[in-house]
DNA sequence: CATATAACTGACTAATCAGTCAGCAAAAGT
DNA sequence: ACTTTTGCTGACTGATTAGTCAGTTATATG
């Protein structure tokens, strides 16, 4: 019934398959089972639809992570939760992840306000700063630390999506690569 | 004089600024200072132009790395050369890197044959396998190892491009993050 | 029940785009 | 000197596209 959600769903599917270009609004409307006019009733321009889809997905992932982190106690546990939750979410939402990847490395990214982006990374950065101050992590530049963790997570995610290991193997890879990450950033 | 090169140059500039879409062939031709017909004389379709640009850039980076690696002796030295050369090249060719990033996470990637991609990563993978066999690196899955190294390099590169540190600071970051990478993958 | 507002339609359009083509200019070949 | 090939032109076109709008249906409100 919620046609706005239907549009986002259809747009996601088509954008991932064909790219932002090669996905006319007419096809999105058709895929969503609505008229072209309705699409523009909800999203005044195609650009706004693309950005809205990005923020929608980013928000959902953000919620998932925030929730899963809340249950952890030690910093190492929190970070591992962050790591596994991100990878699990990506596995269950491959299209969403591919879309975010495409969006992140496109000129569309510039259309989003800086604080809109920071909103989702700020909590993690604060946790990292605390861990540095408490001597849990190596004393390094916060931005570099954040970059290393995101980069590691992102690349292992790519690997898991491409190689599609069996569940037991997958868990082993996640656990081992987390240990490698932890070894790299933790104090001795 | 070489109009084909002029087209690639103009396309690179515009693709990075506006994306593949929002960059009509007419504007590429104008930017290159040639007629629309000439563009299609060299590149029968827009898609072929995009792919040709990608392979052109990939080739140039590949040459640079191969050359710089040839001077190194120990494996650690080779890997450091690979790391620094990639980061230095990216600094001097920011547009090229942004374009490759955009291309890699777009549906265009599918249009390139698998062996065309492997051509550039095969030499490094062989070096990595040797280093594992010789006990220099931890005994882990080659693909995961490769993923970790590329991911690390890529993310630090992103950081360096965004934060634009001074040359001395930059060298320090590169050296320190390489040590972190080495610590993560080397045996003890 | 009447009225107002919100959700929705789909034919339409102005603009844009990738790609064509007939032909010109210059170099290369014979 | 003549012919052929290659490089190059730019006006043109058919197809496609984002976005509009006049009007319809559903829902809420008084």
Coordinates of C-alpha atoms (C1' of nucleotides) in Angstrom, one line a residue:
Chain A
X1 CA 0.0 0.0 0.0
X2 CA 2.7 2.4 0.9
X3 CA 3.6 3.6 -2.6
X4 CA 6.5 5.8 -1.4
X5 CA 8.2 2.7 -0.1
X6 CA 7.4 0.8 -3.3
X7 CA 9.2 3.5 -5.3
X8 CA 12.3 3.3 -3.1
X9 CA 12.3 -0.5 -3.4
X10 CA 11.9 -0.4 -7.2
X11 CA 14.6 2.3 -7.5
X12 CA 17.0 0.3 -5.5
X13 CA 16.6 -2.8 -7.6
X14 CA 17.0 -1.0 -10.9
X15 CA 19.8 1.3 -9.8
X16 CA 21.9 -1.7 -8.7
X17 CA 21.3 -3.6 -11.9
X18 CA 21.6 -0.7 -14.4
X19 CA 23.1 2.2 -12.6
X20 CA 21.6 5.7 -11.9
X21 CA 21.8 6.5 -15.6
X22 CA 20.2 3.7 -17.7
X23 CA 17.4 3.7 -15.1
X24 CA 14.7 6.1 -16.3
X25 CA 12.1 7.3 -13.9
X26 CA 9.5 5.7 -16.1
X27 CA 10.9 2.3 -15.5
X28 CA 11.1 2.9 -11.8
X29 CA 7.4 3.9 -11.7
X30 CA 6.5 0.8 -13.8
X31 CA 8.5 -1.5 -11.5
X32 CA 6.8 0.1 -8.5
X33 CA 3.4 -0.4 -10.1
X34 CA 2.5 3.2 -10.0
X35 CA 2.2 6.1 -12.5
X36 CA 5.0 8.4 -13.4
X37 CA 3.1 11.3 -11.9
X38 CA 3.0 9.6 -8.5
X39 CA 6.7 9.2 -8.5
X40 CA 7.2 12.9 -8.9
X41 CA 4.5 13.5 -6.4
X42 CA 6.7 12.0 -3.7
X43 CA 10.1 12.9 -5.1
X44 CA 10.1 16.2 -7.0
X45 CA 13.2 15.3 -8.9
X46 CA 15.1 12.1 -9.8
X47 CA 18.1 13.4 -7.8
X48 CA 16.0 13.8 -4.7
X49 CA 14.8 10.2 -5.1
X50 CA 18.4 9.0 -5.3
X51 CA 19.4 11.0 -2.2
X52 CA 16.3 9.9 -0.3
X53 CA 17.1 6.3 -1.0
X54 CA 20.6 6.7 0.2
X55 CA 19.6 8.4 3.5
X56 CA 16.8 5.8 4.0
X57 CA 19.3 2.9 3.7
X58 CA 22.0 4.6 5.7
X59 CA 19.5 5.2 8.5
X60 CA 18.3 1.6 8.6
X61 CA 21.9 0.3 8.8
X62 CA 22.7 2.9 11.5
X63 CA 19.8 1.8 13.6
X64 CA 20.8 -1.8 13.3
X65 CA 24.3 -1.1 14.5
X66 CA 23.3 1.2 17.3
X67 CA 20.9 -1.4 18.6
X68 CA 23.4 -4.3 18.5
X69 CA 26.2 -2.2 20.1
X70 CA 24.0 -1.3 23.0
X71 CA 24.2 -4.9 24.3
X72 CA 28.0 -5.0 24.5
X73 CA 30.1 -4.1 27.5
X74 CA 33.9 -4.0 26.8
X75 CA 35.2 -1.9 24.0
X76 CA 36.6 -5.0 22.2
X77 CA 33.1 -6.5 22.4
X78 CA 31.5 -3.3 21.0
X79 CA 33.9 -3.2 18.1
X80 CA 33.3 -6.8 17.3
X81 CA 29.6 -6.3 17.4
X82 CA 30.0 -3.3 15.0
X83 CA 32.1 -5.5 12.7
X84 CA 29.8 -8.5 12.7
X85 CA 26.6 -6.5 12.5
X86 CA 27.8 -4.6 9.5
X87 CA 28.9 -7.7 7.7
X88 CA 25.7 -9.6 8.5
X89 CA 23.5 -6.7 7.5
X90 CA 25.4 -6.4 4.2
X91 CA 24.9 -10.1 3.6
X92 CA 21.1 -9.8 4.0
X93 CA 21.0 -6.5 2.1
X94 CA 23.4 -7.0 -0.8
X95 CA 21.5 -4.6 -3.1
X96 CA 21.5 -1.9 -0.4
X97 CA 25.2 -2.3 0.0
X98 CA 26.0 -2.2 -3.7
X99 CA 23.8 0.9 -4.0
X100 CA 25.6 2.7 -1.2
X101 CA 28.9 1.8 -2.7
X102 CA 27.8 3.2 -6.1
X103 CA 26.5 6.3 -4.4
X104 CA 29.6 6.9 -2.2
X105 CA 31.9 6.9 -5.2
X106 CA 29.6 9.1 -7.4
X107 CA 29.3 12.9 -7.6
X108 CA 25.9 12.5 -5.8
X109 CA 27.8 12.3 -2.5
X110 CA 28.5 16.0 -2.7
X111 CA 24.7 16.7 -2.6
X112 CA 24.5 15.5 1.0
X113 CA 25.4 17.8 3.8
X114 CA 28.5 17.0 5.8
X115 CA 26.7 16.7 9.1
X116 CA 24.2 14.3 7.5
X117 CA 27.2 12.0 6.9
X118 CA 28.9 12.6 10.3
X119 CA 25.6 11.8 12.1
X120 CA 26.2 8.1 11.6
X121 CA 29.9 8.0 12.2
X122 CA 30.0 10.3 15.2
X123 CA 29.0 7.6 17.8
X124 CA 31.7 5.2 16.7
X125 CA 34.3 8.0 16.6
X126 CA 33.5 8.9 20.2
X127 CA 33.9 5.3 21.3
X128 CA 37.2 5.1 19.5
X129 CA 38.5 8.3 21.2
X130 CA 37.5 6.9 24.6
X131 CA 39.3 3.6 23.8
X132 CA 42.5 5.6 22.9
X133 CA 42.3 7.7 26.0
X134 CA 41.9 4.6 28.2
X135 CA 44.9 3.0 26.6
X136 CA 43.0 0.1 25.0
X137 CA 43.9 1.2 21.5
X138 CA 47.2 2.5 20.1
X139 CA 47.6 6.2 20.4
X140 CA 47.1 7.2 16.8
X141 CA 45.2 9.9 14.9
X142 CA 41.4 9.3 15.3
X143 CA 40.7 9.8 11.6
X144 CA 43.3 7.3 10.6
X145 CA 42.1 4.8 13.1
X146 CA 38.5 5.2 11.8
X147 CA 39.7 4.9 8.2
X148 CA 41.6 1.7 9.0
X149 CA 38.6 0.1 10.7
X150 CA 36.1 1.1 8.0
X151 CA 38.5 0.1 5.2
X152 CA 39.1 -3.2 6.7
X153 CA 35.4 -3.9 7.3
X154 CA 34.5 -2.7 3.8
X155 CA 37.1 -4.8 2.0
X156 CA 36.3 -8.0 4.0
X157 CA 32.7 -7.4 3.2
X158 CA 33.5 -7.2 -0.5
X159 CA 35.4 -10.5 -0.2
X160 CA 32.5 -12.2 1.6
X161 CA 30.0 -11.0 -1.0
X162 CA 32.0 -12.2 -3.9
X163 CA 33.3 -15.5 -2.6
X164 CA 30.0 -16.5 -0.9
X165 CA 31.6 -18.9 1.7
X166 CA 29.5 -21.5 3.6
X167 CA 28.1 -20.3 6.9
X168 CA 30.7 -22.1 9.1
X169 CA 33.6 -20.9 6.9
X170 CA 32.1 -17.4 6.9
X171 CA 32.0 -17.2 10.6
X172 CA 35.6 -18.4 10.7
X173 CA 36.7 -15.7 8.3
X174 CA 34.8 -13.0 10.2
X175 CA 36.3 -14.1 13.5
X176 CA 39.9 -14.4 12.1
X177 CA 39.9 -11.1 10.2
X178 CA 38.5 -9.3 13.3
X179 CA 41.4 -10.7 15.3
X180 CA 43.8 -9.3 12.6
X181 CA 42.1 -5.9 12.8
X182 CA 42.3 -6.0 16.6
X183 CA 45.9 -6.9 16.5
X184 CA 46.6 -4.0 14.3
X185 CA 44.9 -1.3 16.3
X186 CA 45.0 -2.5 19.9
X187 CA 47.8 -1.6 22.4
X188 CA 50.1 -4.7 22.5
Chain B
X1 CA 47.6 16.9 -31.8
X2 CA 46.6 13.4 -30.8
X3 CA 42.9 13.8 -30.7
X4 CA 42.2 10.4 -29.3
X5 CA 44.2 11.2 -26.2
X6 CA 42.4 14.6 -26.0
X7 CA 39.1 12.8 -25.9
X8 CA 40.2 10.5 -23.0
X9 CA 41.6 13.5 -21.1
X10 CA 38.4 15.5 -21.6
X11 CA 36.2 12.5 -20.7
X12 CA 38.2 11.9 -17.5
X13 CA 37.8 15.5 -16.4
X14 CA 34.0 15.6 -17.0
X15 CA 33.2 12.1 -15.7
X16 CA 34.9 12.9 -12.4
X17 CA 33.0 16.2 -12.1
X18 CA 29.6 15.2 -13.3
X19 CA 29.5 11.3 -13.4
X20 CA 29.1 9.1 -16.5
X21 CA 25.5 10.3 -16.8
X22 CA 25.3 14.1 -16.9
X23 CA 28.2 14.0 -19.2
X24 CA 26.9 14.0 -22.7
X25 CA 29.3 13.0 -25.5
X26 CA 28.7 16.5 -27.0
X27 CA 30.3 18.1 -24.0
X28 CA 33.2 15.7 -24.1
X29 CA 33.8 16.6 -27.7
X30 CA 33.6 20.3 -27.0
X31 CA 36.0 20.0 -24.0
X32 CA 38.4 18.1 -26.2
X33 CA 38.1 20.7 -28.9
X34 CA 36.9 18.3 -31.6
X35 CA 33.6 17.6 -33.4
X36 CA 31.1 15.1 -32.2
X37 CA 31.8 13.0 -35.3
X38 CA 35.4 12.6 -34.4
X39 CA 34.6 11.2 -31.0
X40 CA 32.6 8.5 -32.5
X41 CA 35.2 7.9 -35.1
X42 CA 37.6 6.8 -32.4
X43 CA 35.1 5.3 -29.9
X44 CA 32.1 3.8 -31.7
X45 CA 29.9 4.1 -28.5
X46 CA 30.0 6.0 -25.3
X47 CA 30.3 2.8 -23.4
X48 CA 33.4 1.8 -25.3
X49 CA 34.9 5.2 -24.5
X50 CA 34.3 4.7 -20.8
X51 CA 35.8 1.2 -20.9
X52 CA 38.8 2.4 -23.0
X53 CA 39.5 5.2 -20.5
X54 CA 39.4 2.7 -17.6
X55 CA 41.8 0.3 -19.3
X56 CA 44.1 3.1 -20.3
X57 CA 44.4 4.4 -16.7
X58 CA 44.6 0.9 -15.2
X59 CA 47.5 0.1 -17.6
X60 CA 49.4 3.3 -16.7
X61 CA 49.2 2.6 -13.0
X62 CA 50.1 -1.0 -13.6
X63 CA 53.3 0.0 -15.5
X64 CA 54.3 2.4 -12.8
X65 CA 53.9 -0.3 -10.1
X66 CA 55.7 -3.0 -12.0
X67 CA 58.6 -0.7 -12.7
X68 CA 59.0 0.5 -9.1
X69 CA 58.7 -3.0 -7.7
X70 CA 61.6 -4.3 -10.0
X71 CA 64.1 -2.3 -8.0
X72 CA 63.2 -3.9 -4.6
X73 CA 64.9 -7.0 -3.2
X74 CA 63.2 -8.4 -0.1
X75 CA 59.5 -9.1 0.0
X76 CA 58.9 -6.4 2.6
X77 CA 60.7 -3.9 0.5
X78 CA 58.6 -5.0 -2.6
X79 CA 55.4 -4.6 -0.6
X80 CA 56.4 -1.2 0.7
X81 CA 57.2 -0.1 -2.9
X82 CA 53.8 -1.3 -4.0
X83 CA 52.2 0.6 -1.2
X84 CA 54.1 3.9 -1.6
X85 CA 54.0 3.9 -5.4
X86 CA 50.2 3.3 -5.4
X87 CA 49.7 6.2 -2.9
X88 CA 52.1 8.5 -4.7
X89 CA 50.5 7.8 -8.1
X90 CA 47.1 8.5 -6.7
X91 CA 48.2 11.8 -5.3
X92 CA 49.5 12.9 -8.7
X93 CA 46.5 11.5 -10.5
X94 CA 43.5 12.2 -8.3
X95 CA 41.1 12.5 -11.1
X96 CA 42.2 9.1 -12.5
X97 CA 41.7 7.5 -9.1
X98 CA 38.3 9.0 -8.6
X99 CA 37.3 7.8 -12.0
X100 CA 38.5 4.2 -11.3
X101 CA 36.6 4.3 -8.0
X102 CA 33.4 5.3 -9.7
X103 CA 34.0 2.7 -12.4
X104 CA 34.8 -0.1 -10.0
X105 CA 31.5 0.3 -8.2
X106 CA 29.3 0.8 -11.2
X107 CA 27.6 -1.8 -13.5
X108 CA 30.2 -0.9 -16.1
X109 CA 32.7 -3.2 -14.4
X110 CA 30.8 -6.2 -15.7
X111 CA 31.6 -5.2 -19.2
X112 CA 35.3 -6.0 -18.7
X113 CA 36.5 -9.5 -19.1
X114 CA 37.7 -11.2 -15.9
X115 CA 41.2 -11.9 -17.2
X116 CA 41.5 -8.2 -18.1
X117 CA 41.2 -7.4 -14.4
X118 CA 43.3 -10.3 -13.2
X119 CA 46.2 -9.2 -15.5
X120 CA 47.1 -6.4 -13.1
X121 CA 46.7 -8.3 -9.9
X122 CA 48.3 -11.6 -10.9
X123 CA 51.9 -10.5 -10.4
X124 CA 51.2 -9.3 -6.8
X125 CA 49.3 -12.4 -6.0
X126 CA 52.2 -14.6 -7.0
X127 CA 54.6 -12.5 -4.9
X128 CA 52.2 -12.9 -1.9
X129 CA 51.9 -16.7 -2.4
X130 CA 55.7 -17.0 -2.4
X131 CA 55.9 -14.9 0.8
X132 CA 53.4 -17.2 2.4
X133 CA 55.3 -20.3 1.3
X134 CA 58.6 -18.9 2.6
X135 CA 57.0 -18.2 6.0
X136 CA 57.4 -14.4 5.7
X137 CA 53.7 -13.9 5.9
X138 CA 51.0 -15.5 8.0
X139 CA 49.6 -18.6 6.5
X140 CA 46.2 -17.4 5.4
X141 CA 43.9 -17.6 2.4
X142 CA 45.6 -15.8 -0.5
X143 CA 42.4 -14.0 -1.5
X144 CA 41.8 -12.7 2.0
X145 CA 45.4 -11.5 2.2
X146 CA 45.1 -9.7 -1.1
X147 CA 41.8 -8.2 0.0
X148 CA 43.3 -6.9 3.3
X149 CA 46.3 -5.3 1.5
X150 CA 44.2 -3.7 -1.2
X151 CA 41.6 -2.5 1.3
X152 CA 44.2 -1.0 3.6
X153 CA 45.9 0.8 0.7
X154 CA 42.6 2.0 -0.7
X155 CA 41.3 3.4 2.5
X156 CA 44.5 5.1 3.5
X157 CA 44.6 6.6 0.0
X158 CA 41.1 8.0 0.6
X159 CA 42.2 9.5 3.8
X160 CA 45.3 11.1 2.3
X161 CA 43.3 12.6 -0.6
X162 CA 40.7 14.1 1.7
X163 CA 42.9 15.3 4.5
X164 CA 45.7 16.6 2.3
X165 CA 48.5 16.5 4.9
X166 CA 51.8 18.4 4.4
X167 CA 54.6 16.4 2.7
X168 CA 56.5 15.5 5.9
X169 CA 53.3 14.5 7.7
X170 CA 52.2 12.6 4.7
X171 CA 55.4 10.5 4.6
X172 CA 55.0 9.8 8.3
X173 CA 51.4 8.6 7.8
X174 CA 52.4 6.3 4.9
X175 CA 55.3 4.9 6.8
X176 CA 53.3 4.3 10.0
X177 CA 50.3 2.8 8.3
X178 CA 52.6 0.5 6.3
X179 CA 54.1 -0.7 9.6
X180 CA 50.5 -1.4 10.9
X181 CA 49.7 -3.3 7.7
X182 CA 52.9 -5.3 7.9
X183 CA 52.3 -6.1 11.6
X184 CA 48.9 -7.5 10.6
X185 CA 50.0 -9.8 7.9
X186 CA 53.6 -10.8 8.7
X187 CA 54.6 -13.8 10.7
X188 CA 55.3 -12.6 14.3
Chain C
dC1 C1' -23.8 15.1 3.6
dA2 C1' -20.7 18.6 1.8
dT3 C1' -16.5 20.2 1.3
dA4 C1' -11.7 20.3 1.3
dT5 C1' -7.4 18.2 1.0
dA6 C1' -4.4 14.6 -0.1
dA7 C1' -3.1 10.7 -3.1
dC8 C1' -2.9 9.4 -7.6
dT9 C1' -3.2 9.1 -12.9
dG10 C1' -1.3 9.0 -17.6
dA11 C1' -1.1 11.6 -21.8
dC12 C1' 1.8 15.1 -23.0
dT13 C1' 6.1 18.1 -24.0
dA14 C1' 10.3 20.5 -24.4
dA15 C1' 14.8 19.3 -24.1
dT16 C1' 18.5 16.3 -24.5
dC17 C1' 21.1 12.6 -26.1
dA18 C1' 23.8 8.9 -28.6
dG19 C1' 24.9 8.0 -32.8
dT20 C1' 24.7 8.9 -38.3
dC21 C1' 26.2 10.4 -42.6
dA22 C1' 27.5 12.9 -46.7
dG23 C1' 31.3 15.1 -47.7
dC24 C1' 35.8 17.7 -47.1
dA25 C1' 41.0 17.8 -46.3
dA26 C1' 45.2 15.9 -46.1
dA27 C1' 48.3 12.4 -46.1
dA28 C1' 50.0 7.9 -48.1
dG29 C1' 50.5 4.9 -51.7
dT30 C1' 51.2 3.8 -56.7
Chain D
dA1 C1' 49.6 13.2 -61.2
dC2 C1' 46.1 10.3 -59.8
dT3 C1' 43.9 7.3 -56.6
dT4 C1' 43.0 5.5 -52.1
dT5 C1' 42.8 5.6 -47.4
dT6 C1' 42.5 7.9 -43.1
dG7 C1' 41.3 11.6 -40.2
dC8 C1' 37.9 14.7 -39.4
dT9 C1' 33.6 17.8 -39.7
dG10 C1' 29.0 19.4 -37.9
dA11 C1' 24.3 19.6 -39.1
dC12 C1' 20.9 16.3 -38.5
dT13 C1' 17.6 12.6 -36.4
dG14 C1' 15.0 9.2 -34.0
dA15 C1' 14.6 7.8 -29.6
dT16 C1' 14.4 8.7 -24.9
dT17 C1' 13.9 11.4 -20.8
dA18 C1' 12.7 14.2 -16.7
dG19 C1' 9.2 16.6 -15.4
dT20 C1' 4.2 18.8 -16.0
dC21 C1' -0.6 19.3 -15.6
dA22 C1' -5.5 19.0 -16.0
dG23 C1' -8.3 16.2 -14.0
dT24 C1' -9.9 11.8 -11.2
dT25 C1' -10.5 9.2 -7.0
dA26 C1' -10.0 8.4 -2.2
dT27 C1' -9.8 10.1 2.5
dA28 C1' -10.4 13.1 6.0
dT29 C1' -12.8 16.9 8.3
dG30 C1' -16.6 20.0 9.8

